[in-house]
Short mmCIF file of C-alpha atoms and ligand atoms in Angstrom, two decimals:
data_model
loop_
_atom_site.label_atom_id
_atom_site.label_comp_id
_atom_site.label_asym_id
_atom_site.label_seq_id
_atom_site.Cartn_x
_atom_site.Cartn_y
_atom_site.Cartn_z
CA UNK A 1 14.89 -12.70 -34.47
CA UNK A 2 12.23 -11.26 -32.37
CA UNK A 3 10.12 -8.36 -33.21
CA UNK A 4 11.20 -4.76 -32.59
CA UNK A 5 8.87 -3.10 -29.63
CA UNK A 6 6.76 -0.30 -31.00
CA UNK A 7 5.74 2.94 -29.17
CA UNK A 8 5.59 3.16 -25.49
CA UNK A 9 6.28 -0.17 -23.64
CA UNK A 10 5.59 -1.29 -20.05
CA UNK A 11 7.79 -1.15 -17.33
CA UNK A 12 8.70 -4.16 -15.09
CA UNK A 13 6.08 -2.95 -12.47
CA UNK A 14 3.32 -2.53 -15.13
CA UNK A 15 4.06 -5.81 -16.52
CA UNK A 16 3.76 -7.33 -12.84
CA UNK A 17 0.66 -5.19 -12.17
CA UNK A 18 -1.12 -6.20 -15.24
CA UNK A 19 -0.84 -10.15 -14.15
CA UNK A 20 -2.76 -9.43 -11.05
CA UNK A 21 -6.18 -8.76 -12.85
CA UNK A 22 -7.93 -8.11 -10.02
CA UNK A 23 -7.05 -6.02 -6.89
CA UNK A 24 -9.05 -5.58 -3.93
CA UNK A 25 -9.55 -2.23 -2.29
CA UNK A 26 -10.39 -1.85 1.41
CA UNK A 27 -12.32 1.28 2.46
CA UNK A 28 -12.19 0.89 6.13
CA UNK A 29 -11.63 3.93 8.73
CA UNK A 30 -13.71 6.54 10.41
CA UNK A 31 -16.33 6.77 8.00
CA UNK A 32 -17.09 3.19 8.60
CA UNK A 33 -18.59 4.17 12.04
CA UNK A 34 -20.05 7.79 11.27
CA UNK A 35 -22.21 6.53 8.42
CA UNK A 36 -20.33 8.76 5.86
CA UNK A 37 -18.40 8.45 2.75
CA UNK A 38 -16.85 11.81 3.02
CA UNK A 39 -16.09 12.50 6.68
CA UNK A 40 -15.49 16.30 7.22
CA UNK A 41 -12.57 15.68 9.59
CA UNK A 42 -14.40 16.36 12.99
CA UNK A 43 -15.19 13.03 14.12
CA UNK A 44 -14.12 12.03 17.66
CA UNK A 45 -11.47 9.39 17.62
CA UNK A 46 -13.54 7.80 20.60
CA UNK A 47 -16.08 6.66 17.44
CA UNK A 48 -13.61 4.33 16.15
CA UNK A 49 -13.97 0.97 17.62
CA UNK A 50 -14.35 -2.08 15.47
CA UNK A 51 -15.43 -4.84 17.78
CA UNK A 52 -13.98 -7.99 15.97
CA UNK A 53 -11.46 -6.46 13.23
CA UNK A 54 -9.79 -9.72 11.38
CA UNK A 55 -7.83 -8.66 8.17
CA UNK A 56 -7.11 -12.48 7.97
CA UNK A 57 -10.84 -12.93 7.50
CA UNK A 58 -10.45 -10.20 4.52
CA UNK A 59 -7.83 -12.22 3.24
CA UNK A 60 -9.39 -15.69 3.26
CA UNK A 61 -12.18 -14.15 1.08
CA UNK A 62 -9.28 -12.95 -1.37
CA UNK A 63 -7.65 -16.11 -1.26
CA UNK A 64 -10.69 -18.21 -2.14
CA UNK A 65 -11.14 -16.16 -5.10
CA UNK A 66 -7.57 -16.22 -6.09
CA UNK A 67 -7.12 -12.71 -5.58
CA UNK A 68 -3.57 -11.78 -4.93
CA UNK A 69 -3.43 -8.16 -4.31
CA UNK A 70 -4.99 -5.63 -1.96
CA UNK A 71 -4.98 -1.81 -1.24
CA UNK A 72 -6.17 -0.49 2.32
CA UNK A 73 -7.15 2.62 2.65
CA UNK A 74 -4.79 3.97 5.71
CA UNK A 75 -5.99 7.79 5.90
CA UNK A 76 -8.91 8.80 3.71
CA UNK A 77 -10.00 12.57 3.16
CA UNK A 78 -11.33 13.06 6.68
CA UNK A 79 -7.73 12.50 7.91
CA UNK A 80 -8.00 10.07 10.59
CA UNK A 81 -5.48 7.60 10.35
CA UNK A 82 -5.31 3.91 10.80
CA UNK A 83 -1.93 3.09 12.10
CA UNK A 84 -0.43 4.90 15.26
CA UNK A 85 1.22 7.78 13.12
CA UNK A 86 4.20 9.61 14.85
CA UNK A 87 2.78 12.78 12.98
CA UNK A 88 -0.56 13.53 14.27
CA UNK A 89 -2.85 12.53 17.05
CA UNK A 90 -5.78 12.16 14.65
CA UNK A 91 -5.32 8.28 14.80
CA UNK A 92 -6.14 4.96 16.37
CA UNK A 93 -3.96 5.56 19.31
CA UNK A 94 -6.47 8.00 20.52
CA UNK A 95 -9.22 5.70 19.95
CA UNK A 96 -10.94 2.98 22.39
CA UNK A 97 -9.88 0.42 19.84
CA UNK A 98 -7.21 -1.91 21.85
CA UNK A 99 -6.78 0.72 24.37
CA UNK A 100 -5.04 2.87 21.80
CA UNK A 101 -2.55 0.17 20.81
CA UNK A 102 -4.17 -1.10 17.48
CA UNK A 103 -2.71 -0.63 14.15
CA UNK A 104 -4.87 -1.38 11.39
CA UNK A 105 -2.19 -1.29 8.77
CA UNK A 106 -0.01 -3.71 10.65
CA UNK A 107 -2.80 -6.07 10.69
CA UNK A 108 -3.55 -5.56 7.16
CA UNK A 109 -0.06 -6.01 5.98
CA UNK A 110 0.68 -9.07 8.52
CA UNK A 111 -2.57 -10.64 6.99
CA UNK A 112 -1.36 -10.28 3.42
CA UNK A 113 1.92 -11.42 4.05
CA UNK A 114 0.57 -14.59 5.73
CA UNK A 115 -1.91 -15.14 2.65
CA UNK A 116 0.53 -14.50 0.24
CA UNK A 117 -1.14 -11.34 -1.04
CA UNK A 118 0.81 -8.14 -2.35
CA UNK A 119 -0.46 -5.41 0.32
CA UNK A 120 -0.68 -1.75 -0.78
CA UNK A 121 -1.66 1.54 0.30
CA UNK A 122 -4.21 4.63 0.02
CA UNK A 123 -2.78 7.45 1.76
CA UNK A 124 -5.24 9.95 1.06
CA UNK A 125 -3.57 13.30 -0.34
CA UNK A 126 -6.82 15.38 0.60
CA UNK A 127 -7.11 15.99 4.25
CA UNK A 128 -10.20 17.80 5.84
CA UNK A 129 -8.88 17.50 9.40
CA UNK A 130 -5.41 19.14 8.92
CA UNK A 131 -5.59 22.63 8.75
CA UNK A 132 -2.40 22.70 6.65
CA UNK A 133 -3.61 21.14 3.67
CA UNK A 134 -2.34 22.78 0.65
CA UNK A 135 0.63 24.54 2.20
CA UNK A 136 4.34 23.22 2.26
CA UNK A 137 3.91 22.18 5.90
CA UNK A 138 1.19 19.76 4.86
CA UNK A 139 3.68 18.44 2.28
CA UNK A 140 5.97 17.78 4.97
CA UNK A 141 3.46 16.00 6.96
CA UNK A 142 2.54 13.95 3.91
CA UNK A 143 6.06 13.01 3.01
CA UNK A 144 6.85 12.15 6.65
CA UNK A 145 3.79 9.62 6.81
CA UNK A 146 4.48 8.33 3.41
CA UNK A 147 7.94 7.35 4.68
CA UNK A 148 6.56 5.98 7.87
CA UNK A 149 4.21 3.47 5.98
CA UNK A 150 6.91 2.88 3.45
CA UNK A 151 9.67 1.82 5.90
CA UNK A 152 7.59 0.04 8.68
CA UNK A 153 5.41 -2.38 6.83
CA UNK A 154 7.45 -4.63 4.65
CA UNK A 155 6.99 -4.33 0.92
CA UNK A 156 4.37 -2.10 -0.40
CA UNK A 157 3.12 -3.18 -3.87
CA UNK A 158 1.27 -0.17 -5.01
CA UNK A 159 0.49 3.58 -3.47
CA UNK A 160 -2.95 5.22 -4.46
CA UNK A 161 -2.91 8.81 -4.94
CA UNK A 162 -6.24 9.67 -5.38
CA UNK A 163 -7.29 12.82 -7.27
CA UNK A 164 -10.44 13.64 -5.43
CA UNK A 165 -10.21 16.99 -3.71
CA UNK A 166 -6.48 16.86 -4.21
CA UNK A 167 -6.24 19.87 -6.55
CA UNK A 168 -4.08 22.18 -3.99
CA UNK A 169 -1.56 19.47 -4.31
CA UNK A 170 0.98 20.57 -6.86
CA UNK A 171 3.58 18.42 -9.07
CA UNK A 172 6.41 19.86 -6.99
CA UNK A 173 4.84 18.34 -3.91
CA UNK A 174 4.32 14.88 -5.73
CA UNK A 175 7.72 14.91 -7.44
CA UNK A 176 9.47 15.04 -3.64
CA UNK A 177 6.75 12.17 -2.64
CA UNK A 178 7.32 10.06 -5.77
CA UNK A 179 11.34 10.35 -5.02
CA UNK A 180 10.39 8.72 -1.31
CA UNK A 181 8.30 5.70 -3.12
CA UNK A 182 11.19 5.12 -5.29
CA UNK A 183 13.76 5.14 -2.95
CA UNK A 184 12.20 3.42 -0.52
CA UNK A 185 10.02 0.76 -2.60
CA UNK A 186 11.58 0.66 -5.84
CA UNK A 187 8.75 -1.73 -7.16
CA UNK A 188 5.87 0.06 -5.90
CA UNK A 189 3.32 1.00 -8.48
CA UNK A 190 1.89 4.44 -8.45
CA UNK A 191 -1.56 5.01 -9.30
CA UNK A 192 -1.18 8.61 -10.14
CA UNK A 193 -3.98 11.30 -11.03
CA UNK A 194 -4.20 15.17 -11.74
CA UNK A 195 -0.95 16.62 -10.69
CA UNK A 196 0.76 13.07 -9.98
CA UNK A 197 0.33 12.30 -13.75
CA UNK A 198 4.16 12.48 -14.40
CA UNK A 199 4.62 9.67 -11.84
CA UNK A 200 1.57 7.51 -12.73
CA UNK A 201 2.19 3.77 -13.66
CA UNK A 202 -1.56 3.41 -13.94
CA UNK A 203 -4.11 6.12 -14.51
CA UNK A 204 -8.11 6.70 -13.43
CA UNK A 205 -10.36 5.20 -15.91
CA UNK A 206 -12.63 7.98 -15.77
CA UNK A 207 -15.65 6.79 -14.05
CA UNK A 208 -16.36 4.62 -10.96
CA UNK A 209 -18.68 2.37 -12.53
CA UNK A 210 -16.36 -0.35 -13.27
CA UNK A 211 -16.11 0.28 -16.98
CA UNK A 212 -13.25 0.57 -19.37
CA UNK A 213 -13.65 2.22 -22.83
CA UNK A 214 -13.72 -0.14 -26.27
CA UNK A 215 -11.02 0.45 -27.43
CA UNK A 216 -8.97 0.88 -24.51
CA UNK A 217 -5.18 1.51 -25.29
CA UNK A 218 -2.71 1.51 -22.44
CA UNK A 219 -1.14 4.56 -23.74
CA UNK A 220 -2.11 8.10 -23.09
CA UNK A 221 -0.88 11.60 -23.21
CA UNK A 222 0.10 12.51 -19.38
CA UNK A 223 -1.72 15.87 -19.84
CA UNK A 224 -4.96 14.15 -20.17
CA UNK A 225 -4.65 12.31 -16.59
CA UNK A 226 -3.61 16.06 -15.47
CA UNK A 227 -6.59 17.83 -16.89
CA UNK A 228 -9.47 15.18 -16.21
CA UNK A 229 -12.34 17.55 -17.00
CA UNK A 230 -12.60 17.60 -20.65
CA UNK A 231 -10.46 14.27 -20.80
CA UNK A 232 -12.88 11.58 -19.80
CA UNK A 233 -12.75 9.86 -23.08
CA UNK A 234 -9.30 9.89 -22.97
CA UNK A 235 -8.77 8.71 -19.78
CA UNK A 236 -11.48 5.88 -20.43
CA UNK A 237 -10.23 4.89 -23.88
CA UNK A 238 -6.43 6.01 -23.65
CA UNK A 239 -5.02 7.39 -26.82
CA UNK A 240 -3.53 5.00 -29.71
CA UNK A 241 -0.86 7.64 -30.22
CA UNK A 242 -0.18 8.64 -26.63
CA UNK A 243 3.06 9.17 -25.53
CA UNK A 244 3.43 7.18 -22.35
CA UNK A 245 2.35 3.46 -21.59
CA UNK A 246 0.17 4.03 -18.35
CA UNK A 247 -2.88 1.55 -18.44
CA UNK A 248 -6.13 1.93 -16.54
CA UNK A 249 -7.02 0.55 -13.32
CA UNK A 250 -10.71 0.30 -12.86
CA UNK A 251 -12.01 1.36 -9.34
CA UNK A 252 -15.51 0.16 -8.54
CA UNK A 253 -16.93 -0.70 -5.18
CA UNK A 254 -18.79 -4.00 -4.80
CA UNK A 255 -21.39 -1.88 -2.92
CA UNK A 256 -23.18 1.41 -3.80
CA UNK A 257 -20.73 3.32 -1.26
CA UNK A 258 -17.02 3.12 -0.63
CA UNK A 259 -17.80 2.55 2.84
CA UNK A 260 -19.73 0.10 4.78
CA UNK A 261 -23.35 1.29 5.15
CA UNK A 262 -25.91 -1.24 6.86
CA UNK A 263 -28.71 -0.25 4.51
CA UNK A 264 -26.73 -1.08 1.50
CA UNK A 265 -26.39 -4.73 2.61
CA UNK A 266 -29.31 -5.57 -0.11
CA UNK A 267 -27.62 -3.66 -2.62
CA UNK A 268 -24.29 -5.86 -3.25
CA UNK A 269 -23.61 -6.27 -6.88
CA UNK A 270 -25.02 -9.39 -7.93
CA UNK A 271 -22.72 -11.92 -9.83
CA UNK A 272 -23.84 -10.93 -13.07
CA UNK A 273 -23.17 -7.42 -12.43
CA UNK A 274 -19.65 -8.10 -11.12
CA UNK A 275 -19.20 -10.62 -14.33
CA UNK A 276 -20.28 -7.61 -16.44
CA UNK A 277 -17.71 -5.37 -14.75
CA UNK A 278 -15.17 -7.94 -15.30
CA UNK A 279 -15.40 -8.33 -18.92
CA UNK A 280 -15.62 -4.57 -19.07
CA UNK A 281 -12.26 -4.07 -17.07
CA UNK A 282 -10.10 -6.87 -17.25
CA UNK A 283 -11.68 -7.98 -20.44
CA UNK A 284 -10.83 -4.66 -21.77
CA UNK A 285 -7.09 -4.41 -21.35
CA UNK A 286 -7.46 -2.80 -17.59
CA UNK A 287 -6.89 -4.40 -14.22
CA UNK A 288 -10.16 -4.18 -12.00
CA UNK A 289 -9.89 -2.78 -8.72
CA UNK A 290 -12.74 -4.06 -6.77
CA UNK A 291 -13.62 -2.13 -3.17
CA UNK A 292 -14.88 -3.96 -0.38
CA UNK A 293 -16.37 -1.69 2.49
CA UNK A 294 -15.46 -3.79 5.74
CA UNK A 295 -18.39 -3.51 7.99
CA UNK A 296 -18.50 -1.70 11.61
CA UNK A 297 -17.35 -5.01 13.37
CA UNK A 298 -14.06 -5.05 11.09
CA UNK A 299 -15.34 -7.81 8.77
CA UNK A 300 -15.90 -8.27 5.26
CA UNK A 301 -19.96 -9.14 5.16
CA UNK A 302 -20.93 -12.53 4.02
CA UNK A 303 -22.93 -11.59 1.11
CA UNK A 304 -19.86 -9.61 -0.15
CA UNK A 305 -17.82 -12.94 0.37
CA UNK A 306 -20.28 -15.21 -1.21
CA UNK A 307 -20.70 -12.81 -4.37
CA UNK A 308 -16.72 -12.96 -4.85
CA UNK A 309 -16.91 -16.61 -4.39
CA UNK A 310 -19.54 -17.00 -7.26
CA UNK A 311 -17.35 -14.46 -9.48
CA UNK A 312 -14.24 -16.72 -8.94
CA UNK A 313 -16.45 -19.56 -9.75
CA UNK A 314 -17.59 -18.04 -13.20
CA UNK A 315 -14.16 -16.83 -14.31
CA UNK A 316 -12.43 -20.16 -13.39
CA UNK A 317 -15.22 -22.03 -14.94
CA UNK A 318 -15.43 -20.07 -18.17
CA UNK A 319 -11.51 -19.72 -18.86
CA UNK A 320 -10.23 -23.28 -17.83
CA UNK A 321 -10.89 -24.56 -21.29
CA UNK A 322 -10.08 -23.15 -24.23
CA UNK A 323 -11.87 -24.81 -26.92
CA UNK A 324 -9.26 -24.13 -29.48
CA UNK A 325 -6.64 -25.99 -27.87
CA UNK A 326 -4.95 -28.77 -30.11
CA UNK A 327 -7.08 -27.01 -32.99
CA UNK A 328 -5.00 -26.85 -36.65
CA UNK A 329 -4.04 -22.96 -36.93
CA UNK A 330 -2.17 -21.33 -40.07
CA UNK A 331 -1.53 -17.84 -41.12
CA UNK A 332 -0.94 -15.77 -43.91
CA UNK A 333 2.46 -14.01 -43.02
CA UNK A 334 3.97 -15.93 -40.57
CA UNK A 335 7.48 -14.82 -39.21
CA UNK A 336 9.12 -18.38 -38.95
CA UNK A 337 9.44 -21.28 -36.73
CA UNK A 338 10.03 -19.56 -33.57
CA UNK A 339 6.78 -17.58 -33.78
CA UNK A 340 4.45 -20.36 -35.09
CA UNK A 341 0.85 -19.94 -35.20
CA UNK A 342 0.29 -23.04 -32.84
CA UNK A 343 1.84 -20.96 -29.86
CA UNK A 344 -1.54 -18.87 -29.56
CA UNK A 345 -2.84 -21.98 -28.28
CA UNK A 346 -0.30 -23.81 -26.22
CA UNK A 347 -1.47 -22.07 -23.02
CA UNK A 348 2.08 -20.49 -22.43
CA UNK A 349 2.45 -16.97 -22.24
CA UNK A 350 6.28 -17.15 -23.11
CA UNK A 351 5.57 -18.35 -26.73
CA UNK A 352 3.80 -16.38 -29.19
CA UNK A 353 2.77 -16.18 -32.58
CA UNK A 354 4.35 -13.06 -34.77
CA UNK A 355 3.71 -11.77 -38.36
CA UNK A 356 6.87 -11.11 -40.60
CA UNK A 357 8.15 -7.62 -40.38
CA UNK A 358 6.65 -7.13 -44.04
CA UNK A 359 2.96 -6.76 -42.99
CA UNK A 360 1.11 -4.99 -40.57
CA UNK A 361 -1.99 -7.56 -41.54
CA UNK A 362 -2.46 -10.90 -41.28
CA UNK A 363 -5.00 -13.71 -41.34
CA UNK A 364 -5.35 -16.53 -38.74
CA UNK A 365 -7.05 -19.35 -39.46
CA UNK A 366 -8.07 -21.98 -37.13
CA UNK A 367 -9.41 -25.33 -37.76
CA UNK A 368 -11.16 -26.57 -34.77
CA UNK A 369 -11.47 -30.08 -36.08
CA UNK A 370 -14.95 -30.58 -35.19
CA UNK A 371 -18.01 -28.32 -34.22
CA UNK A 372 -17.54 -26.04 -31.11
CA UNK A 373 -19.78 -23.87 -29.65
CA UNK A 374 -18.58 -20.88 -27.67
CA UNK A 375 -19.79 -17.43 -26.13
CA UNK A 376 -16.20 -15.95 -24.93
CA UNK A 377 -13.54 -14.94 -26.86
CA UNK A 378 -10.08 -14.02 -26.12
CA UNK A 379 -6.90 -12.33 -27.33
CA UNK A 380 -3.86 -11.58 -25.57
CA UNK A 381 -0.87 -9.32 -27.13
CA UNK A 382 2.63 -9.52 -26.08
CA UNK A 383 2.75 -6.25 -24.13
CA UNK A 384 6.38 -6.11 -23.73
CA UNK A 385 6.42 -5.44 -27.58
CA UNK A 386 4.00 -2.13 -27.22
CA UNK A 387 0.19 -1.93 -28.84
CA UNK A 388 0.77 -3.40 -32.20
CA UNK A 389 -2.60 -4.55 -33.62
CA UNK A 390 -4.90 -1.47 -34.05
CA UNK A 391 -8.09 -3.12 -36.07
CA UNK A 392 -8.97 -6.83 -35.80
CA UNK A 393 -12.12 -8.80 -36.55
CA UNK A 394 -12.99 -12.79 -35.83
CA UNK A 395 -15.22 -14.50 -38.27
CA UNK A 396 -16.40 -18.13 -38.05
CA UNK A 397 -17.59 -21.00 -40.38
CA UNK A 398 -20.21 -23.31 -39.33
CA UNK A 399 -19.79 -25.46 -42.67
CA UNK A 400 -15.94 -24.94 -43.11
CA UNK A 401 -16.48 -23.05 -46.41
CA UNK A 402 -18.19 -19.78 -46.18
CA UNK A 403 -17.55 -17.25 -43.50
CA UNK A 404 -19.74 -15.20 -41.27
CA UNK A 405 -18.61 -12.27 -39.20
CA UNK A 406 -19.29 -12.62 -35.49
CA UNK A 407 -20.97 -9.16 -34.86
CA UNK A 408 -19.51 -8.35 -31.23
CA UNK A 409 -15.81 -9.28 -32.75
CA UNK A 410 -16.25 -7.05 -35.59
CA UNK A 411 -14.19 -3.84 -35.92
CA UNK A 412 -12.49 -4.23 -32.94
CA UNK A 413 -9.05 -2.05 -32.32
CA UNK A 414 -7.20 -2.45 -29.49
CA UNK A 415 -6.07 -6.15 -27.49
CA UNK A 416 -3.12 -5.26 -25.17
CA UNK A 417 -2.94 -7.39 -22.06
CA UNK A 418 -6.07 -9.21 -22.46
CA UNK A 419 -9.33 -8.55 -24.51
CA UNK A 420 -12.25 -10.59 -24.21
CA UNK A 421 -15.43 -10.57 -26.40
CA UNK A 422 -18.89 -11.65 -25.00
CA UNK A 423 -21.04 -13.01 -27.72
CA UNK A 424 -24.30 -14.90 -28.75
CA UNK A 425 -23.38 -18.48 -28.81
CA UNK A 426 -21.66 -19.35 -31.81
CA UNK A 427 -20.92 -22.89 -33.18
CA UNK A 428 -18.31 -23.10 -35.51
CA UNK A 429 -15.80 -25.93 -37.44
CA UNK A 430 -13.30 -22.62 -38.35
CA UNK A 431 -12.49 -19.39 -37.12
CA UNK A 432 -10.47 -16.71 -38.68
CA UNK A 433 -8.76 -13.71 -37.12
CA UNK A 434 -8.11 -11.26 -39.48
CA UNK A 435 -5.71 -8.15 -38.17
CA UNK A 436 -6.91 -5.61 -40.41
CA UNK A 437 -4.56 -2.94 -39.33
CA UNK A 438 -1.44 -2.48 -37.08
CA UNK A 439 1.38 -0.24 -36.04
CA UNK A 440 3.78 -3.42 -36.64
CA UNK A 441 3.33 -7.03 -37.13
CA UNK A 442 1.08 -8.54 -34.59
CA UNK A 443 2.60 -10.49 -31.76
CA UNK A 444 -0.13 -12.55 -29.99
CA UNK A 445 0.53 -15.09 -27.19
CA UNK A 446 -3.08 -16.22 -26.59
CA UNK A 447 -6.32 -16.66 -28.91
CA UNK A 448 -8.76 -18.37 -27.03
CA UNK A 449 -12.75 -19.58 -27.34
CA UNK A 450 -14.80 -20.53 -24.43
CA UNK A 451 -18.13 -21.81 -23.02
CA UNK A 452 -19.50 -19.50 -20.60
CA UNK A 453 -19.99 -21.17 -16.89
CA UNK A 454 -23.48 -21.29 -16.36
CA UNK A 455 -24.68 -19.94 -12.58
CA UNK A 456 -27.84 -21.30 -10.73
CA UNK A 457 -31.00 -18.93 -11.27
CA UNK A 458 -30.29 -17.49 -7.67
CA UNK A 459 -27.01 -16.24 -9.02
CA UNK A 460 -25.14 -17.94 -6.74
CA UNK A 461 -22.22 -20.26 -7.53
CA UNK A 462 -22.80 -23.85 -5.96
CA UNK A 463 -19.38 -24.45 -4.94
CA UNK A 464 -16.10 -22.21 -5.38
CA UNK A 465 -13.42 -23.90 -7.53
O1 OTN B 501 -16.44 13.90 -6.61
N1 OTN B 501 -15.47 13.15 -6.95
O2 OTN B 501 -14.60 13.59 -6.60
C1 OTN B 501 -15.68 12.16 -7.99
C2 OTN B 501 -17.22 11.68 -8.33
C3 OTN B 501 -17.21 10.70 -9.00
C4 OTN B 501 -16.17 10.20 -9.50
C5 OTN B 501 -15.00 10.57 -9.36
C6 OTN B 501 -14.48 11.57 -8.53
S1 OTN B 501 -12.96 12.30 -8.04
C7 OTN B 501 -11.88 11.25 -8.87
O3 OTN B 501 -11.73 9.75 -8.51
C8 OTN B 501 -10.83 9.08 -9.13
C9 OTN B 501 -10.79 7.76 -8.29
O4 OTN B 501 -11.99 7.16 -8.62
C10 OTN B 501 -9.53 9.61 -9.48
O5 OTN B 501 -8.76 9.77 -7.79
C11 OTN B 501 -9.50 10.72 -9.98
O6 OTN B 501 -8.50 11.59 -9.87
C12 OTN B 501 -10.81 11.88 -9.19
O7 OTN B 501 -10.78 13.13 -9.93
#
């Protein structure tokens, strides 16, 4: 029989969300034209006028990189609306762009649909333009806009409730808005913060640098989300005995700012930096939300696109070959033939290895058959069964007899959806994964070793795969 789940487990939305691994964020709005990041809400709609907006160009960048979900900022805290909402005049309909007939949300959702990308929306809860902000009238206004966006643009995959400046918005307001999300878009993931903590499918990671904690548990006590100050470590690492399953979504911009500034063209994150962020977010049981600031023309700049191609090249090139596949694998406490050790090496998520119920520790030995050199290691737990393993280490053997710890893979704690360890190159004939503690017997669907794809000295991948 299958192992029984332990502790909080993910819902269907969260399981689907984890599989996206990387989500693109697009900050495009009035700030793009004024040069701000946090506009005061007073900028004239006349200023919004992209000369060549092309959301299909945005999605082509994502498609090449294998990124299959994207979040558009429909309204940031300056209050300017990127769609011709019926509920305020502070929107594209009073801009010169397309003679006031344009709709960025429509162009974005259409482009996503055409590219097979899940479209999602950031509707800033904080609003510096609308004088009703913080009152019941504002809550009605926000509810009207939310329902407009959730009704008129097809499936909306995620809604992003930024906590920045949102302290006046009570849980009662969010309860009403969350009810509307659930009624109109039952499968929509909620990024919840502060007073929307009760509805969060995923949480803020506690920084905007792209770095999850080590460990990083998918579980947390929701009060840590509500009271961010003083709980940054909990947001970053999760809480091993947290009462709710609310994994981290790691928001970081490919440039220093969230919105486009020409002077930052030379400061786009390098491939090395992006790879490091990938390892410390996706590789730490989190989903990466990588921000692109389209420029004043309305396009993703070529350097941002090139870096994205290179990141894709690195990820794909590294993980395409599991050097342990086909190895002989045996364990100390196997559960039985339906959960055999080789299931960890079959590149198939639906088959997994499980430890016998009588044990919370185990030793998994992999005989590679010949010498293999690797510098990346990956584990994936069966997340539907909860966080089970709470302590693990990997040793290697060069001669097949004595064991040496891999320092970077020693004393690890969480696994979850995916845990990646980057280590100094190791040449081994055998590996040993020691499960040193757990809430229940291990349930692991993938154990992999890889050689990191090399990049050219200029940091640019030769070709996107
Ligand atoms: O000044 N800030 O508001 C700020 C500075 C640095 C990092 C975060 C913030 S606000 C913070 O933003 C998060 C998204 O990055 C979440 O929405 C949090 O709820 C919010 O407090």
